[in-house]
Amino acid sequence: MKPTTIALISSAIVATFGIGYLVYFDQKRRTDPNFKKQLKRERKKASKAAKVSQEKELVTVEALVKNVLEIINKENFPETPEAKEAYFMEQVSMGETLCGQGEAYYEQSVEPFYKALRVYPAPLELIMLYQKTLPEKVFRIVVNIMALEQQKRQAEFYNHFPPPELGVKFQELPVESDKPVRGLTATKDFAVEDVLYTETPFIAALHPQLETTHCNYCMRVLDEENKVECSNCDQVEFCSTQCEQAGSQNYHVFMCTNNKLEPSTVATEFSNYTKATNLKYPQMIAQFLSIMVADEAKKNQDSVMVADEAKKNKDSEKASTYTAWDHIERFNAGKELVPTEESAHEIKLIKALLASKVPGIDEFLSDDIYLLLKSKLNKNSYEVPTNEDILIEKSNEPTRVLYTEKQGLGSAIYKISSYIVPSELEEANVSISYDKTNVITVTAIKDIQSGQQIKAFYQ
Ligand SMILES: *[C@@H]1O[C@H](CO)[C@@H](O)[C@H](O)[C@H]1NC(C)=O
Ligand SMILES: *[C@@H]1O[C@H](CO)[C@@H](O)[C@H](O)[C@H]1NC(C)=O
Ligand SMILES: [Zn+2]
Ligand SMILES: [Zn+2]
């Protein structure tokens, strides 16, 4: 990769993080009673002063925003990085020319500036630049359009995920708490013994004490003849070259101790810590942060491929535009956690581990974000069961246990199956089963009608 590509990718990640971060805090603020009061007071003050002039502006701006959104909807944006760059330059220079002609042309400049923003790989970075360089009015309208589009994209999430052809969807459950809880509901009939779907984990962490006896990626027991060691460290091994490639690309490259080359003390410290405590969620959090970076790099690759391959299926394309953060953010919330010495130590270790590879990690991984990730992972992960007789020290981290009589190989969280709510044994209508790896098969154990909730037995 060229250094400039890397720079663009990294700032795009900061941007994605940034948006998730803003959304998260925005939500928090909205539910905080003190903040609400304060907000009300501020609003009153502001509204008195600004009412008249704003109302006037709003009418004209509303029409403009609507118009730009319509144009954007119809626009065929370029796909390849080269074409995007050319398009970007063209739009920015058009916007600048218009602005240069005086205030009467400001509104017209919104469209090209917004189009440029749409193709730029690091939108938040560009927004910051816009804030410094564009006339205030133009800037405010551009930000408004961006927020509207983001809202729309987020609102569409549940139409695209899970992919409708699976016959299941996420549905809000009636609960008496301020946080919505979603479960999984059938959208078609399934007969007993039908396989609803199989699913690979979104994030998974092998029990740290089982490294080098089990595949770091799929958790299969290693076969001495065919196993593949990481080429840079002797800490993890994989069952096949496929798993080695997938594991390395998705996360291990970010977490490798490199002890065969130039050992990294921070990576060793992290790995020593998880081994000693036998905890899986610190690994899962580090993995999640790595996946976000890898995701972004892949998206840039994909955009080149899509252009070559002609147009892919529109729906699956849309489902894949949601980031790892979009998924994590939607998982049902767990217990609210408070910072402890332990969490402070874990944050320090993860920051050190990822500092050179995930730009912005230092600002991003605050106590709040870390505890939010930890609580969601603990709430939504399954313990991957095994029939083998293995001896591992139990850690007391909470996880869903499907088979209490079996040992666990590690923890895994699934984009769809983590929404399956627990039930009593006789109420369950699906079983979640594993066949030697962390890949899940969800099978109907009763007839399920469209509209019925999908429940499994676990503790
Ligand atoms: C990690 O653990 C190994 C073995 O216990 C020890 O030799 C090494 O010094 C530790 N490294 C760090 C950085 O903590
Ligand atoms: C499937 O489980 C749900 C929730 O427990 C239940 O309401 C439904 O009746 C079950 N379906 C069958 C066919 O038992
Ligand atoms: Zn494997
Ligand atoms: Zn390695």
PDB file of N, CA and C in Angstrom, residues 52 59 71 97 105 119-120 132 142 184 188 201 205 236 374-376 385 409 421 439 447:
ATOM      1  N   VAL A  52     -36.726  34.676  14.853  1.00  0.00           N
ATOM      2  CA  VAL A  52     -37.184  35.355  13.648  1.00  0.00           C
ATOM      3  C   VAL A  52     -36.255  35.081  12.454  1.00  0.00           C
ATOM      4  N   VAL A  59     -36.871  28.088   5.874  1.00  0.00           N
ATOM      5  CA  VAL A  59     -37.733  27.808   4.729  1.00  0.00           C
ATOM      6  C   VAL A  59     -36.915  27.619   3.456  1.00  0.00           C
ATOM      7  N   ILE A  71     -30.867  15.009  -5.706  1.00  0.00           N
ATOM      8  CA  ILE A  71     -29.785  14.915  -6.698  1.00  0.00           C
ATOM      9  C   ILE A  71     -28.797  13.804  -6.316  1.00  0.00           C
ATOM     10  N   THR A  97     -15.264  27.886  -6.854  1.00  0.00           N
ATOM     11  CA  THR A  97     -15.545  28.927  -7.845  1.00  0.00           C
ATOM     12  C   THR A  97     -16.846  29.641  -7.510  1.00  0.00           C
ATOM     13  N   TYR A 105     -24.106  33.200  -4.409  1.00  0.00           N
ATOM     14  CA  TYR A 105     -23.861  31.865  -4.969  1.00  0.00           C
ATOM     15  C   TYR A 105     -23.606  30.807  -3.900  1.00  0.00           C
ATOM     16  N   VAL A 119     -17.667  11.247  -1.692  1.00  0.00           N
ATOM     17  CA  VAL A 119     -16.680  10.304  -2.236  1.00  0.00           C
ATOM     18  C   VAL A 119     -15.372  10.325  -1.445  1.00  0.00           C
ATOM     19  N   TYR A 120     -15.204  11.296  -0.567  1.00  0.00           N
ATOM     20  CA  TYR A 120     -13.947  11.385   0.167  1.00  0.00           C
ATOM     21  C   TYR A 120     -13.871  10.282   1.211  1.00  0.00           C
ATOM     22  N   LYS A 132     -13.252  25.018   8.727  1.00  0.00           N
ATOM     23  CA  LYS A 132     -12.277  26.110   8.753  1.00  0.00           C
ATOM     24  C   LYS A 132     -12.331  26.950   7.490  1.00  0.00           C
ATOM     25  N   VAL A 142     -24.225  21.825   4.752  1.00  0.00           N
ATOM     26  CA  VAL A 142     -23.547  20.567   4.398  1.00  0.00           C
ATOM     27  C   VAL A 142     -23.635  19.573   5.558  1.00  0.00           C
ATOM     28  N   LEU A 184     -35.059 -12.324  17.956  1.00  0.00           N
ATOM     29  CA  LEU A 184     -35.103 -12.804  16.587  1.00  0.00           C
ATOM     30  C   LEU A 184     -36.479 -13.410  16.328  1.00  0.00           C
ATOM     31  N   LYS A 188     -40.808 -16.524   7.985  1.00  0.00           N
ATOM     32  CA  LYS A 188     -41.445 -17.575   7.184  1.00  0.00           C
ATOM     33  C   LYS A 188     -41.580 -18.819   8.062  1.00  0.00           C
ATOM     34  N   PRO A 201     -18.595 -16.691  13.485  1.00  0.00           N
ATOM     35  CA  PRO A 201     -18.617 -15.610  14.477  1.00  0.00           C
ATOM     36  C   PRO A 201     -18.212 -14.260  13.888  1.00  0.00           C
ATOM     37  N   ALA A 205     -12.828 -15.406  20.543  1.00  0.00           N
ATOM     38  CA  ALA A 205     -11.525 -15.520  21.191  1.00  0.00           C
ATOM     39  C   ALA A 205     -11.386 -16.899  21.815  1.00  0.00           C
ATOM     40  N   VAL A 236       0.519 -18.430  18.447  1.00  0.00           N
ATOM     41  CA  VAL A 236      -0.767 -18.907  17.924  1.00  0.00           C
ATOM     42  C   VAL A 236      -0.538 -19.831  16.733  1.00  0.00           C
ATOM     43  N   LYS A 374     -17.201  -3.983  26.646  1.00  0.00           N
ATOM     44  CA  LYS A 374     -17.099  -5.133  27.549  1.00  0.00           C
ATOM     45  C   LYS A 374     -18.479  -5.630  27.943  1.00  0.00           C
ATOM     46  N   SER A 375     -19.362  -4.711  28.274  1.00  0.00           N
ATOM     47  CA  SER A 375     -20.680  -5.108  28.734  1.00  0.00           C
ATOM     48  C   SER A 375     -21.491  -5.758  27.602  1.00  0.00           C
ATOM     49  N   LYS A 376     -21.345  -5.243  26.390  1.00  0.00           N
ATOM     50  CA  LYS A 376     -22.068  -5.858  25.258  1.00  0.00           C
ATOM     51  C   LYS A 376     -21.517  -7.242  24.937  1.00  0.00           C
ATOM     52  N   PRO A 385     -18.734 -24.806  22.939  1.00  0.00           N
ATOM     53  CA  PRO A 385     -18.569 -26.052  23.680  1.00  0.00           C
ATOM     54  C   PRO A 385     -17.714 -27.083  22.938  1.00  0.00           C
ATOM     55  N   LEU A 409     -14.302 -23.913  24.764  1.00  0.00           N
ATOM     56  CA  LEU A 409     -13.059 -23.644  24.019  1.00  0.00           C
ATOM     57  C   LEU A 409     -12.748 -22.152  23.972  1.00  0.00           C
ATOM     58  N   VAL A 421     -33.096 -15.114  22.076  1.00  0.00           N
ATOM     59  CA  VAL A 421     -33.314 -14.949  23.515  1.00  0.00           C
ATOM     60  C   VAL A 421     -33.399 -16.316  24.206  1.00  0.00           C
ATOM     61  N   VAL A 439     -18.223 -22.334  14.332  1.00  0.00           N
ATOM     62  CA  VAL A 439     -19.327 -22.058  13.409  1.00  0.00           C
ATOM     63  C   VAL A 439     -20.605 -22.684  13.986  1.00  0.00           C
ATOM     64  N   ASP A 447     -41.924 -27.065  14.962  1.00  0.00           N
ATOM     65  CA  ASP A 447     -42.375 -26.255  13.834  1.00  0.00           C
ATOM     66  C   ASP A 447     -42.416 -24.798  14.282  1.00  0.00           C
TER      67      ASP A 447
END
